[in-house]
PDB file of C-alpha atoms in Angstrom:
ATOM      1  CA  UNK A   5      12.194  -6.981  24.680  1.00 80.00           C
ATOM      2  CA  UNK A   6       8.939  -6.292  26.441  1.00 86.00           C
ATOM      3  CA  UNK A   7      10.832  -5.113  29.627  1.00 88.00           C
ATOM      4  CA  UNK A   8      12.767  -2.386  27.367  1.00 88.00           C
ATOM      5  CA  UNK A   9       9.393  -1.234  26.070  1.00 91.00           C
ATOM      6  CA  UNK A  10       7.892  -0.965  29.236  1.00 91.00           C
ATOM      7  CA  UNK A  11      11.021   1.021  30.800  1.00 89.00           C
ATOM      8  CA  UNK A  12      10.598   3.523  27.817  1.00 90.00           C
ATOM      9  CA  UNK A  13       6.748   3.978  28.022  1.00 92.00           C
ATOM     10  CA  UNK A  14       6.056   7.863  29.040  1.00 89.00           C
ATOM     11  CA  UNK A  15       3.021   8.567  31.320  1.00 90.00           C
ATOM     12  CA  UNK A  16       1.034  10.896  33.162  1.00 91.00           C
ATOM     13  CA  UNK A  17       0.436   9.320  36.400  1.00 91.00           C
ATOM     14  CA  UNK A  18      -1.586   5.809  34.532  1.00 92.00           C
ATOM     15  CA  UNK A  19      -2.072   7.196  31.333  1.00 94.00           C
ATOM     16  CA  UNK A  20       0.017   6.232  28.563  1.00 93.00           C
ATOM     17  CA  UNK A  21      -1.626   7.428  25.720  1.00 90.00           C
ATOM     18  CA  UNK A  22       1.182   9.833  24.338  1.00 89.00           C
ATOM     19  CA  UNK A  23       2.902   6.335  23.280  1.00 92.00           C
ATOM     20  CA  UNK A  24       2.558   4.760  20.046  1.00 92.00           C
ATOM     21  CA  UNK A  25       4.270   1.297  20.143  1.00 93.00           C
ATOM     22  CA  UNK A  26       4.684  -0.914  16.988  1.00 92.00           C
ATOM     23  CA  UNK A  27       5.677  -4.735  17.242  1.00 90.00           C
ATOM     24  CA  UNK A  28       6.307  -7.044  14.326  1.00 84.00           C
ATOM     25  CA  UNK A  29       2.682  -9.121  14.868  1.00 85.00           C
ATOM     26  CA  UNK A  30      -0.168  -8.704  17.202  1.00 88.00           C
ATOM     27  CA  UNK A  31       0.588 -10.876  20.013  1.00 89.00           C
ATOM     28  CA  UNK A  32       3.209  -8.922  22.169  1.00 89.00           C
ATOM     29  CA  UNK A  33       0.647  -5.956  22.230  1.00 90.00           C
ATOM     30  CA  UNK A  34      -1.420  -8.611  24.350  1.00 92.00           C
ATOM     31  CA  UNK A  35       1.623  -9.005  26.618  1.00 92.00           C
ATOM     32  CA  UNK A  36       2.288  -5.347  27.014  1.00 93.00           C
ATOM     33  CA  UNK A  37      -1.142  -4.749  28.107  1.00 93.00           C
ATOM     34  CA  UNK A  38      -1.080  -7.630  30.464  1.00 93.00           C
ATOM     35  CA  UNK A  39       2.309  -6.335  31.939  1.00 92.00           C
ATOM     36  CA  UNK A  40       0.943  -3.171  32.573  1.00 93.00           C
ATOM     37  CA  UNK A  41      -2.122  -4.257  34.322  1.00 93.00           C
ATOM     38  CA  UNK A  42      -0.418  -6.488  36.530  1.00 92.00           C
ATOM     39  CA  UNK A  43       2.262  -3.824  37.234  1.00 91.00           C
ATOM     40  CA  UNK A  44      -0.181  -0.799  38.131  1.00 91.00           C
ATOM     41  CA  UNK A  45      -3.001  -2.772  39.830  1.00 91.00           C
ATOM     42  CA  UNK A  46      -5.408  -0.177  38.719  1.00 92.00           C
ATOM     43  CA  UNK A  47      -7.042   0.932  35.640  1.00 93.00           C
ATOM     44  CA  UNK A  48      -4.993   2.836  33.112  1.00 94.00           C
ATOM     45  CA  UNK A  49      -5.169   4.273  29.471  1.00 94.00           C
ATOM     46  CA  UNK A  50      -2.976   2.095  27.259  1.00 93.00           C
ATOM     47  CA  UNK A  51      -0.558   3.184  24.930  1.00 93.00           C
ATOM     48  CA  UNK A  52      -1.738   2.709  21.105  1.00 92.00           C
ATOM     49  CA  UNK A  53      -0.250  -0.367  20.024  1.00 94.00           C
ATOM     50  CA  UNK A  54       0.057  -1.574  16.457  1.00 94.00           C
ATOM     51  CA  UNK A  55       1.387  -4.636  14.666  1.00 92.00           C
ATOM     52  CA  UNK A  56       3.625  -3.016  11.711  1.00 89.00           C
ATOM     53  CA  UNK A  57       1.268  -3.882   9.149  1.00 90.00           C
ATOM     54  CA  UNK A  58      -1.743  -2.129  10.946  1.00 92.00           C
ATOM     55  CA  UNK A  59       0.446   0.929  11.672  1.00 91.00           C
ATOM     56  CA  UNK A  60       1.273   1.366   8.077  1.00 91.00           C
ATOM     57  CA  UNK A  61      -2.468   1.355   7.306  1.00 92.00           C
ATOM     58  CA  UNK A  62      -3.180   3.637   9.932  1.00 91.00           C
ATOM     59  CA  UNK A  63      -0.810   6.422   8.543  1.00 91.00           C
ATOM     60  CA  UNK A  64      -2.295   5.510   5.219  1.00 93.00           C
ATOM     61  CA  UNK A  65      -6.056   5.991   6.425  1.00 92.00           C
ATOM     62  CA  UNK A  66      -5.072   9.068   8.607  1.00 90.00           C
ATOM     63  CA  UNK A  67      -2.934  10.956   5.968  1.00 91.00           C
ATOM     64  CA  UNK A  68      -3.055   9.326   2.346  1.00 91.00           C
ATOM     65  CA  UNK A  69      -6.554   8.057   1.964  1.00 84.00           C
ATOM     66  CA  UNK A  70      -8.108   9.426  -1.537  1.00 79.00           C
ATOM     67  CA  UNK A  71     -11.173   7.569  -1.240  1.00 81.00           C
ATOM     68  CA  UNK A  72     -10.820   4.325  -2.872  1.00 84.00           C
ATOM     69  CA  UNK A  73     -11.990   1.330  -1.448  1.00 89.00           C
ATOM     70  CA  UNK A  74     -10.116  -1.824  -0.322  1.00 93.00           C
ATOM     71  CA  UNK A  75     -10.235  -4.783  -2.687  1.00 95.00           C
ATOM     72  CA  UNK A  76     -11.357  -7.939  -0.445  1.00 94.00           C
ATOM     73  CA  UNK A  77      -9.639 -11.400  -1.005  1.00 95.00           C
ATOM     74  CA  UNK A  78     -12.935 -12.741  -3.083  1.00 96.00           C
ATOM     75  CA  UNK A  79     -12.950  -9.922  -5.615  1.00 96.00           C
ATOM     76  CA  UNK A  80      -9.124 -10.290  -5.953  1.00 97.00           C
ATOM     77  CA  UNK A  81      -9.693 -13.915  -6.758  1.00 96.00           C
ATOM     78  CA  UNK A  82     -11.962 -13.201  -8.934  1.00 96.00           C
ATOM     79  CA  UNK A  83     -10.340 -10.579 -10.882  1.00 96.00           C
ATOM     80  CA  UNK A  84      -7.355 -12.906 -11.005  1.00 95.00           C
ATOM     81  CA  UNK A  85      -9.662 -15.891 -12.585  1.00 94.00           C
ATOM     82  CA  UNK A  86     -11.036 -13.399 -15.261  1.00 94.00           C
ATOM     83  CA  UNK A  87      -7.460 -12.648 -15.878  1.00 93.00           C
ATOM     84  CA  UNK A  88      -6.446 -16.237 -16.407  1.00 90.00           C
ATOM     85  CA  UNK A  89      -9.352 -16.586 -19.004  1.00 88.00           C
ATOM     86  CA  UNK A  90     -11.319 -18.165 -16.561  1.00 85.00           C
ATOM     87  CA  UNK A  91      -8.366 -20.779 -15.728  1.00 74.00           C
ATOM     88  CA  UNK A  92      -7.760 -21.664 -19.579  1.00 78.00           C
ATOM     89  CA  UNK A  93      -4.130 -20.104 -19.494  1.00 75.00           C
ATOM     90  CA  UNK A  94      -3.183 -22.338 -16.331  1.00 78.00           C
ATOM     91  CA  UNK A  95      -1.342 -25.884 -17.057  1.00 71.00           C
ATOM     92  CA  UNK A  96      -3.769 -29.022 -15.658  1.00 67.00           C
ATOM     93  CA  UNK A  97      -6.133 -29.619 -18.755  1.00 63.00           C
ATOM     94  CA  UNK A  98      -9.023 -27.503 -17.591  1.00 71.00           C
ATOM     95  CA  UNK A  99      -8.926 -28.312 -13.738  1.00 76.00           C
ATOM     96  CA  UNK A 100      -8.963 -24.803 -13.112  1.00 82.00           C
ATOM     97  CA  UNK A 101     -12.048 -23.444 -14.995  1.00 84.00           C
ATOM     98  CA  UNK A 102     -14.504 -22.959 -12.515  1.00 89.00           C
ATOM     99  CA  UNK A 103     -14.488 -20.599  -9.714  1.00 91.00           C
ATOM    100  CA  UNK A 104     -14.722 -23.441  -6.951  1.00 92.00           C
ATOM    101  CA  UNK A 105     -11.689 -25.077  -8.507  1.00 90.00           C
ATOM    102  CA  UNK A 106      -9.776 -22.102  -9.112  1.00 92.00           C
ATOM    103  CA  UNK A 107     -10.080 -20.622  -5.554  1.00 94.00           C
ATOM    104  CA  UNK A 108      -7.146 -22.451  -3.612  1.00 92.00           C
ATOM    105  CA  UNK A 109      -4.582 -21.574  -6.556  1.00 90.00           C
ATOM    106  CA  UNK A 110      -6.140 -17.902  -6.247  1.00 93.00           C
ATOM    107  CA  UNK A 111      -5.550 -17.575  -2.899  1.00 95.00           C
ATOM    108  CA  UNK A 112      -1.990 -18.271  -3.318  1.00 92.00           C
ATOM    109  CA  UNK A 113      -1.484 -16.299  -6.617  1.00 93.00           C
ATOM    110  CA  UNK A 114      -2.704 -13.484  -4.511  1.00 95.00           C
ATOM    111  CA  UNK A 115      -0.689 -13.998  -1.694  1.00 94.00           C
ATOM    112  CA  UNK A 116       2.293 -14.335  -3.829  1.00 91.00           C
ATOM    113  CA  UNK A 117       1.801 -11.299  -6.040  1.00 94.00           C
ATOM    114  CA  UNK A 118       1.138  -9.012  -2.621  1.00 94.00           C
ATOM    115  CA  UNK A 119       4.569 -10.422  -1.362  1.00 91.00           C
ATOM    116  CA  UNK A 120       5.865  -9.209  -4.781  1.00 91.00           C
ATOM    117  CA  UNK A 121       4.649  -6.027  -4.533  1.00 92.00           C
ATOM    118  CA  UNK A 122       5.599  -5.804  -0.941  1.00 89.00           C
ATOM    119  CA  UNK A 123       9.096  -6.554  -1.824  1.00 87.00           C
ATOM    120  CA  UNK A 124       9.403  -4.159  -4.415  1.00 87.00           C
ATOM    121  CA  UNK A 125       9.927  -6.853  -6.879  1.00 87.00           C
ATOM    122  CA  UNK A 126       9.620  -5.408 -10.507  1.00 83.00           C
ATOM    123  CA  UNK A 127       7.706  -7.427 -13.179  1.00 81.00           C
ATOM    124  CA  UNK A 128      10.991  -7.468 -15.436  1.00 84.00           C
ATOM    125  CA  UNK A 129      12.639  -9.020 -12.454  1.00 87.00           C
ATOM    126  CA  UNK A 130      10.287 -11.723 -12.049  1.00 83.00           C
ATOM    127  CA  UNK A 131      10.167 -12.563 -15.584  1.00 81.00           C
ATOM    128  CA  UNK A 132      14.313 -12.762 -15.574  1.00 84.00           C
ATOM    129  CA  UNK A 133      13.956 -15.089 -12.901  1.00 77.00           C
ATOM    130  CA  UNK A 134      11.274 -17.287 -14.461  1.00 71.00           C
ATOM    131  CA  UNK A 135      13.580 -17.343 -17.653  1.00 70.00           C
ATOM    132  CA  UNK A 136      16.567 -17.958 -15.769  1.00 65.00           C
ATOM    133  CA  UNK A 137      15.218 -20.958 -13.389  1.00 57.00           C
ATOM    134  CA  UNK A 138      12.641 -22.226 -15.982  1.00 55.00           C
ATOM    135  CA  UNK A 139       9.751 -21.716 -13.277  1.00 60.00           C
ATOM    136  CA  UNK A 140       6.446 -21.707 -14.704  1.00 69.00           C
ATOM    137  CA  UNK A 141       4.793 -20.456 -11.554  1.00 72.00           C
ATOM    138  CA  UNK A 142       7.003 -17.147 -11.692  1.00 79.00           C
ATOM    139  CA  UNK A 143       6.170 -16.729 -15.192  1.00 81.00           C
ATOM    140  CA  UNK A 144       2.448 -16.869 -14.704  1.00 85.00           C
ATOM    141  CA  UNK A 145       3.041 -13.916 -11.867  1.00 89.00           C
ATOM    142  CA  UNK A 146       4.841 -12.058 -14.157  1.00 87.00           C
ATOM    143  CA  UNK A 147       1.982 -12.036 -16.788  1.00 88.00           C
ATOM    144  CA  UNK A 148      -0.387 -11.545 -13.983  1.00 92.00           C
ATOM    145  CA  UNK A 149       1.395  -8.750 -12.014  1.00 93.00           C
ATOM    146  CA  UNK A 150       0.806  -5.480 -14.372  1.00 92.00           C
ATOM    147  CA  UNK A 151      -2.884  -6.385 -15.517  1.00 94.00           C
ATOM    148  CA  UNK A 152      -3.797  -7.038 -11.953  1.00 96.00           C
ATOM    149  CA  UNK A 153      -2.742  -3.781 -10.385  1.00 96.00           C
ATOM    150  CA  UNK A 154      -3.904  -1.717 -13.400  1.00 96.00           C
ATOM    151  CA  UNK A 155      -7.364  -3.286 -13.402  1.00 96.00           C
ATOM    152  CA  UNK A 156      -7.321  -2.712  -9.200  1.00 96.00           C
ATOM    153  CA  UNK A 157      -6.491   0.801  -9.799  1.00 95.00           C
ATOM    154  CA  UNK A 158      -9.140   1.186 -12.453  1.00 95.00           C
ATOM    155  CA  UNK A 159     -11.455  -0.012 -10.241  1.00 94.00           C
ATOM    156  CA  UNK A 160     -10.800   2.530  -7.626  1.00 93.00           C
ATOM    157  CA  UNK A 161      -9.842  -0.098  -5.102  1.00 95.00           C
ATOM    158  CA  UNK A 162      -6.228  -0.893  -3.377  1.00 95.00           C
ATOM    159  CA  UNK A 163      -4.932  -3.618  -2.117  1.00 95.00           C
ATOM    160  CA  UNK A 164      -2.673  -3.807   1.165  1.00 92.00           C
ATOM    161  CA  UNK A 165       0.566  -4.180  -0.461  1.00 92.00           C
ATOM    162  CA  UNK A 166      -0.381  -1.038  -2.918  1.00 93.00           C
ATOM    163  CA  UNK A 167      -1.319   1.032   0.427  1.00 93.00           C
ATOM    164  CA  UNK A 168       1.793   0.122   1.982  1.00 90.00           C
ATOM    165  CA  UNK A 169       3.783   1.280  -1.118  1.00 90.00           C
ATOM    166  CA  UNK A 170       2.149   4.505  -0.834  1.00 91.00           C
ATOM    167  CA  UNK A 171       3.093   4.881   2.747  1.00 91.00           C
ATOM    168  CA  UNK A 172       6.563   4.219   1.894  1.00 87.00           C
ATOM    169  CA  UNK A 173       6.898   6.716  -0.933  1.00 87.00           C
ATOM    170  CA  UNK A 174       5.575   9.297   1.144  1.00 89.00           C
ATOM    171  CA  UNK A 175       6.451   8.974   4.518  1.00 86.00           C
ATOM    172  CA  UNK A 176       8.899  11.709   4.745  1.00 83.00           C
ATOM    173  CA  UNK A 177       5.951  13.947   4.563  1.00 86.00           C
ATOM    174  CA  UNK A 178       3.816  12.326   7.234  1.00 85.00           C
ATOM    175  CA  UNK A 179       3.331  13.589  10.789  1.00 83.00           C
ATOM    176  CA  UNK A 180       2.431  12.454  14.067  1.00 77.00           C
ATOM    177  CA  UNK A 181       0.414  14.230  16.784  1.00 76.00           C
ATOM    178  CA  UNK A 182       2.469  16.608  18.729  1.00 66.00           C
ATOM    179  CA  UNK A 183       4.060  15.099  22.314  1.00 69.00           C
ATOM    180  CA  UNK A 184       3.367  11.633  20.692  1.00 76.00           C
ATOM    181  CA  UNK A 185       6.439   9.089  21.281  1.00 83.00           C
ATOM    182  CA  UNK A 186       6.729   6.172  18.961  1.00 87.00           C
ATOM    183  CA  UNK A 187       8.643   3.073  19.852  1.00 87.00           C
ATOM    184  CA  UNK A 188       9.629   0.206  17.363  1.00 87.00           C
ATOM    185  CA  UNK A 189      10.264  -2.948  18.857  1.00 85.00           C
ATOM    186  CA  UNK A 190      11.652  -5.151  15.869  1.00 76.00           C
ATOM    187  CA  UNK A 191      12.579  -8.598  15.817  1.00 69.00           C
ATOM    188  CA  UNK A 192      12.808 -10.280  12.935  1.00 72.00           C
ATOM    189  CA  UNK A 193      13.278  -9.144   8.789  1.00 74.00           C
ATOM    190  CA  UNK A 194      10.313  -6.890   7.407  1.00 80.00           C
ATOM    191  CA  UNK A 195       9.055  -6.449   4.093  1.00 82.00           C
ATOM    192  CA  UNK A 196      11.139  -4.181   1.770  1.00 84.00           C
ATOM    193  CA  UNK A 197       8.258  -1.232   1.615  1.00 84.00           C
ATOM    194  CA  UNK A 198       8.032  -1.685   5.615  1.00 85.00           C
ATOM    195  CA  UNK A 199      11.785  -1.044   5.910  1.00 86.00           C
ATOM    196  CA  UNK A 200      11.572   1.991   3.720  1.00 84.00           C
ATOM    197  CA  UNK A 201       9.104   3.305   6.365  1.00 86.00           C
ATOM    198  CA  UNK A 202      11.231   2.162   9.491  1.00 86.00           C
ATOM    199  CA  UNK A 203      14.358   4.015   7.744  1.00 84.00           C
ATOM    200  CA  UNK A 204      12.155   7.275   7.621  1.00 82.00           C
ATOM    201  CA  UNK A 205      11.058   7.147  10.849  1.00 83.00           C
ATOM    202  CA  UNK A 206      14.451   6.470  12.753  1.00 83.00           C
ATOM    203  CA  UNK A 207      15.409  10.087  11.360  1.00 79.00           C
ATOM    204  CA  UNK A 208      12.886  11.491  13.670  1.00 77.00           C
ATOM    205  CA  UNK A 209      14.035  12.535  17.221  1.00 71.00           C
ATOM    206  CA  UNK A 210      10.582  11.273  18.661  1.00 76.00           C
ATOM    207  CA  UNK A 211      11.038   7.717  17.389  1.00 84.00           C
ATOM    208  CA  UNK A 212      13.090   5.083  19.146  1.00 86.00           C
ATOM    209  CA  UNK A 213      14.076   1.613  18.139  1.00 85.00           C
ATOM    210  CA  UNK A 214      14.392  -1.362  20.106  1.00 85.00           C
ATOM    211  CA  UNK A 215      15.970  -4.421  19.017  1.00 80.00           C
ATOM    212  CA  UNK A 216      16.036  -7.961  20.280  1.00 74.00           C
ATOM    213  CA  UNK A 217      19.776  -9.259  20.477  1.00 72.00           C
ATOM    214  CA  UNK A 218      19.019 -12.458  18.812  1.00 72.00           C
ATOM    215  CA  UNK A 219      20.485 -14.383  15.584  1.00 75.00           C
ATOM    216  CA  UNK A 220      20.102 -12.502  12.465  1.00 74.00           C
ATOM    217  CA  UNK A 221      20.140  -8.968  14.394  1.00 78.00           C
ATOM    218  CA  UNK A 222      23.271  -7.838  11.731  1.00 82.00           C
ATOM    219  CA  UNK A 223      20.713  -8.489   8.855  1.00 81.00           C
ATOM    220  CA  UNK A 224      17.916  -6.514  10.495  1.00 82.00           C
ATOM    221  CA  UNK A 225      20.076  -3.871  11.250  1.00 85.00           C
ATOM    222  CA  UNK A 226      21.360  -3.747   7.698  1.00 84.00           C
ATOM    223  CA  UNK A 227      17.872  -3.704   6.546  1.00 81.00           C
ATOM    224  CA  UNK A 228      17.015  -0.900   8.757  1.00 83.00           C
ATOM    225  CA  UNK A 229      20.441   1.067   7.847  1.00 82.00           C
ATOM    226  CA  UNK A 230      21.800   1.150  11.272  1.00 81.00           C
ATOM    227  CA  UNK A 231      25.107  -0.061  12.547  1.00 72.00           C
ATOM    228  CA  UNK A 232      24.647  -3.416  14.301  1.00 58.00           C
ATOM    229  CA  UNK A 233      27.808  -2.470  16.327  1.00 50.00           C
ATOM    230  CA  UNK A 234      26.499   0.842  17.446  1.00 40.00           C
ATOM    231  CA  UNK A 235      23.030   0.070  17.891  1.00 37.00           C
ATOM    232  CA  UNK A 236      22.939  -0.045  21.874  1.00 37.00           C
ATOM    233  CA  UNK A 237      24.360   3.506  21.743  1.00 33.00           C
ATOM    234  CA  UNK A 238      22.797   5.282  19.059  1.00 36.00           C
ATOM    235  CA  UNK A 239      19.580   3.516  18.341  1.00 41.00           C
ATOM    236  CA  UNK A 240      18.337   1.582  21.079  1.00 40.00           C
ATOM    237  CA  UNK A 241      19.204  -0.188  24.500  1.00 36.00           C
ATOM    238  CA  UNK A 242      20.942  -3.677  23.891  1.00 33.00           C
ATOM    239  CA  UNK A 243      18.220  -6.009  25.284  1.00 32.00           C
ATOM    240  CA  UNK A 244      19.806  -9.169  26.520  1.00 29.00           C
TER     241      UNK A 244
END
């Protein structure tokens, strides 16, 4: 996949700043810089390279930020501790009644709430699943979901999943610097909100999607709204 990205980069001599490259994570960006350095053997201006989550954050900061602060993880866990009645509404005979004992559970609850938000899973769906399968943990998440995000908003803060949601909802109105090419290199399934962002971006003429031919590509194409059978012709080169 890196070879395909390198072939598509537009440059003015050793200047690649007219490109934005988005990978699923951070590691491929390091390898891309290394490959460019080896192939050029001279100083160069690299393309802007982001992990997908970072790219969504950049879009938010540059075009949608309304001045609210970020909710850091410690404050988020503290808020969850408050919302659970300092652990009193949790099972376990009081084992989560202090901030220290609650912390590991709080980390997990925060991660699961953010995953649900990023996946566009409504609280009513969580409640229904909890009832259907008798999962107490899902019931707890359903009870915490709305109070947690309501309180975050009331405090003038936001979480990463909330910012991703706002980008997904506003993506049609967002713009890029004139003359900038965007290359998205996708290798695996992405979160629902991120898929919304990518689907809209793919409607633009200056965006190229590169897909790695690997198990699961059909599911990825379905998630992004492209044809698996035609992706080489209409969306990206086929990368063996």
